Amino acid sequence: MKVNVAQVRRNEIGKAHFDLEEDFSSYDSELEGVSFTTPVRVHLQVINLGESLLVQGQIQAELKVICGRCMDDFIYPLDLTYEDEWVLSSLASEEQSETAFVFEKDEIEISERILEQIVLALPMRFICSPECQGLCPVCGVNRNHTSCECMIEQIDPRLAALAQWSKRD
Ligand SMILES: [Zn+2]
Ligand SMILES: [Zn+2]
């Protein structure tokens, strides 16, 4: 995903807007259990700050993920804000080359940065819905779709003691 900053860099315009779209499915293999179902859309504003370029905007993606409770897949939409500072390599001060991202010539390649933002935004575990019933621990059916007859014993220890006591009669 490349942004051509030739114009904004030469300050012909101080600010430029970009709407970009790219298929990120080639990154699927880097993401365990997650795949991109639609191209990633990025809306960016590039602002010439004089010594560097401020790149900021929105990232929108739709991922297919697996629910950690019921193991069904579902669509997980993402809408993130993004901001980076980029500086031309030939103009970068020592400090800038440590804090900003460096680009050559007139194009900045933001795919890796966009992927990083997406990865950072993912939760440790996906849950398809707060009401997800998960899998039956006895027979393994998905309890969102199927009901089963399994009895899951959840005996209160105080009641268990009482049951023992009443057996003595
Ligand atoms: Zn679920
Ligand atoms: Zn069951």
Short mmCIF file of C-alpha atoms and ligand atoms in Angstrom, two decimals:
data_model
loop_
_atom_site.label_atom_id
_atom_site.label_comp_id
_atom_site.label_asym_id
_atom_site.label_seq_id
_atom_site.Cartn_x
_atom_site.Cartn_y
_atom_site.Cartn_z
CA MET A 1 0.00 0.00 0.00
CA LYS A 2 1.89 3.00 -1.31
CA VAL A 3 1.21 6.66 -0.74
CA ASN A 4 2.63 9.06 -3.30
CA VAL A 5 3.71 12.09 -1.31
CA ALA A 6 5.57 13.89 -4.12
CA GLN A 7 3.23 16.88 -4.20
CA VAL A 8 2.66 17.33 -0.52
CA ARG A 9 6.37 16.87 0.19
CA ARG A 10 7.33 19.70 -2.17
CA ASN A 11 4.76 21.77 -0.36
CA GLU A 12 2.76 22.53 -3.47
CA ILE A 13 -0.10 21.68 -1.19
CA GLY A 14 0.35 21.50 2.57
CA LYS A 15 -2.16 18.72 2.98
CA ALA A 16 -3.32 15.82 0.84
CA HIS A 17 -6.02 13.23 1.19
CA PHE A 18 -5.75 9.61 0.08
CA ASP A 19 -8.32 6.82 -0.09
CA LEU A 20 -6.52 3.54 -0.50
CA GLU A 21 -7.64 -0.04 -0.72
CA GLU A 22 -5.55 -3.18 -0.77
CA ASP A 23 -6.01 -6.89 -0.55
CA PHE A 24 -4.22 -8.02 2.63
CA SER A 25 -5.03 -11.72 2.25
CA SER A 26 -1.35 -12.46 1.61
CA TYR A 27 -0.83 -11.69 5.32
CA ASP A 28 -3.36 -14.33 6.42
CA SER A 29 -0.60 -16.85 7.05
CA GLU A 30 0.99 -14.47 9.59
CA LEU A 31 -2.22 -14.27 11.59
CA GLU A 32 -3.29 -17.41 13.38
CA GLY A 33 -6.96 -18.23 12.80
CA VAL A 34 -7.65 -14.83 11.26
CA SER A 35 -8.22 -13.99 7.59
CA PHE A 36 -9.10 -10.86 5.66
CA THR A 37 -12.50 -11.17 3.97
CA THR A 38 -12.47 -7.78 2.21
CA PRO A 39 -9.70 -5.44 1.06
CA VAL A 40 -8.37 -3.17 3.80
CA ARG A 41 -9.49 0.44 3.31
CA VAL A 42 -7.34 3.30 4.51
CA HIS A 43 -8.37 6.95 4.51
CA LEU A 44 -5.36 9.14 5.08
CA GLN A 45 -4.47 12.74 5.45
CA VAL A 46 -0.83 13.66 4.86
CA ILE A 47 0.22 16.98 6.36
CA ASN A 48 3.54 18.60 5.58
CA LEU A 49 4.96 19.77 8.91
CA GLY A 50 8.07 21.23 7.26
CA GLU A 51 10.62 18.77 8.64
CA SER A 52 8.44 15.72 8.35
CA LEU A 53 5.11 14.41 7.09
CA LEU A 54 2.32 13.59 9.49
CA VAL A 55 0.30 10.65 8.17
CA GLN A 56 -2.97 10.12 9.96
CA GLY A 57 -6.35 8.60 9.31
CA GLN A 58 -8.66 5.63 9.57
CA ILE A 59 -8.12 1.95 8.86
CA GLN A 60 -11.15 -0.23 8.09
CA ALA A 61 -10.95 -3.98 7.77
CA GLU A 62 -13.18 -7.01 8.01
CA LEU A 63 -11.71 -10.18 9.40
CA LYS A 64 -12.97 -13.71 9.64
CA VAL A 65 -12.12 -15.02 13.09
CA ILE A 66 -12.98 -18.04 15.24
CA CYS A 67 -15.03 -17.74 18.43
CA GLY A 68 -13.04 -18.98 21.43
CA ARG A 69 -16.20 -20.38 23.04
CA CYS A 70 -18.20 -22.10 20.28
CA MET A 71 -15.43 -22.40 17.63
CA ASP A 72 -17.72 -20.99 14.91
CA ASP A 73 -16.24 -18.39 12.60
CA PHE A 74 -17.70 -14.93 12.39
CA ILE A 75 -16.95 -11.51 10.90
CA TYR A 76 -15.03 -9.12 13.10
CA PRO A 77 -15.05 -5.54 11.77
CA LEU A 78 -12.26 -3.15 12.66
CA ASP A 79 -12.22 0.62 12.50
CA LEU A 80 -9.01 2.11 13.83
CA THR A 81 -7.27 5.43 13.93
CA TYR A 82 -3.72 5.57 12.66
CA GLU A 83 -0.96 8.13 12.95
CA ASP A 84 2.73 8.08 12.02
CA GLU A 85 5.41 10.60 11.31
CA TRP A 86 7.51 10.04 8.20
CA VAL A 87 10.68 11.81 7.24
CA LEU A 88 12.67 11.83 4.01
CA SER A 89 15.87 9.82 4.54
CA SER A 90 18.18 12.51 3.11
CA LEU A 91 16.70 15.12 5.48
CA ALA A 92 16.32 12.98 8.59
CA SER A 93 18.18 14.14 11.68
CA GLU A 94 19.62 11.49 13.97
CA GLU A 95 16.75 11.95 16.40
CA GLN A 96 14.14 11.77 13.66
CA SER A 97 15.53 8.55 12.24
CA GLU A 98 14.88 7.01 15.66
CA THR A 99 11.39 8.36 16.30
CA ALA A 100 9.95 8.69 12.80
CA PHE A 101 9.66 6.34 9.85
CA VAL A 102 12.05 7.01 7.02
CA PHE A 103 11.13 7.01 3.35
CA GLU A 104 13.10 7.43 0.13
CA LYS A 105 12.02 9.54 -2.80
CA ASP A 106 8.32 10.18 -3.25
CA GLU A 107 6.57 7.10 -1.96
CA ILE A 108 5.90 5.77 1.48
CA GLU A 109 5.03 2.10 1.90
CA ILE A 110 2.60 1.78 4.77
CA SER A 111 1.40 -1.85 4.46
CA GLU A 112 3.58 -3.15 7.29
CA ARG A 113 2.52 -0.29 9.56
CA ILE A 114 -1.16 -0.86 8.76
CA LEU A 115 -0.80 -4.59 9.45
CA GLU A 116 0.87 -3.80 12.79
CA GLN A 117 -2.02 -1.54 13.82
CA ILE A 118 -4.51 -4.28 12.93
CA VAL A 119 -2.59 -6.96 14.85
CA LEU A 120 -2.30 -4.71 17.92
CA ALA A 121 -6.04 -4.09 17.88
CA LEU A 122 -6.99 -7.78 17.98
CA PRO A 123 -8.16 -9.20 21.31
CA MET A 124 -6.47 -12.24 22.88
CA ARG A 125 -9.67 -14.21 22.37
CA PHE A 126 -12.63 -13.57 20.07
CA ILE A 127 -16.18 -14.13 21.34
CA CYS A 128 -18.95 -14.18 18.69
CA SER A 129 -21.54 -12.66 21.02
CA PRO A 130 -21.89 -11.97 24.75
CA GLU A 131 -24.73 -14.53 24.70
CA CYS A 132 -22.60 -17.26 23.10
CA GLN A 133 -23.42 -20.56 24.84
CA GLY A 134 -20.22 -22.28 23.75
CA LEU A 135 -19.75 -26.00 23.34
CA CYS A 136 -21.29 -28.59 25.62
CA PRO A 137 -18.41 -29.88 27.78
CA VAL A 138 -19.96 -33.36 27.76
CA CYS A 139 -20.96 -34.11 24.13
CA GLY A 140 -19.31 -31.17 22.34
CA VAL A 141 -22.34 -29.82 20.43
CA ASN A 142 -22.50 -26.10 19.73
CA ARG A 143 -25.16 -25.02 22.19
CA ASN A 144 -25.98 -21.93 20.09
CA HIS A 145 -27.43 -24.24 17.40
CA THR A 146 -28.29 -27.50 19.16
CA SER A 147 -29.59 -28.39 22.56
CA CYS A 148 -28.52 -31.62 24.14
CA GLU A 149 -29.71 -33.70 27.05
CA CYS A 150 -26.43 -33.69 28.90
CA MET A 151 -26.74 -32.99 32.57
CA ILE A 152 -24.02 -30.79 33.84
CA GLU A 153 -23.71 -31.38 37.54
CA GLN A 154 -23.28 -28.21 39.41
CA ILE A 155 -23.88 -29.16 42.99
CA ASP A 156 -23.42 -26.57 45.65
CA PRO A 157 -20.97 -28.09 48.21
CA ARG A 158 -23.37 -27.15 51.05
CA LEU A 159 -26.21 -29.00 49.32
CA ALA A 160 -23.92 -31.99 48.73
CA ALA A 161 -23.22 -32.17 52.46
CA LEU A 162 -26.94 -32.01 53.11
CA ALA A 163 -27.55 -34.84 50.62
CA GLN A 164 -24.97 -36.98 52.46
CA TRP A 165 -26.62 -36.21 55.78
CA SER A 166 -30.14 -37.05 54.60
CA LYS A 167 -28.92 -40.43 53.26
CA ARG A 168 -28.10 -41.49 56.82
CA ASP A 169 -31.77 -41.61 57.70
ZN ZN B 1 -19.40 -18.26 19.95
ZN ZN B 2 -24.23 -32.19 25.50
#
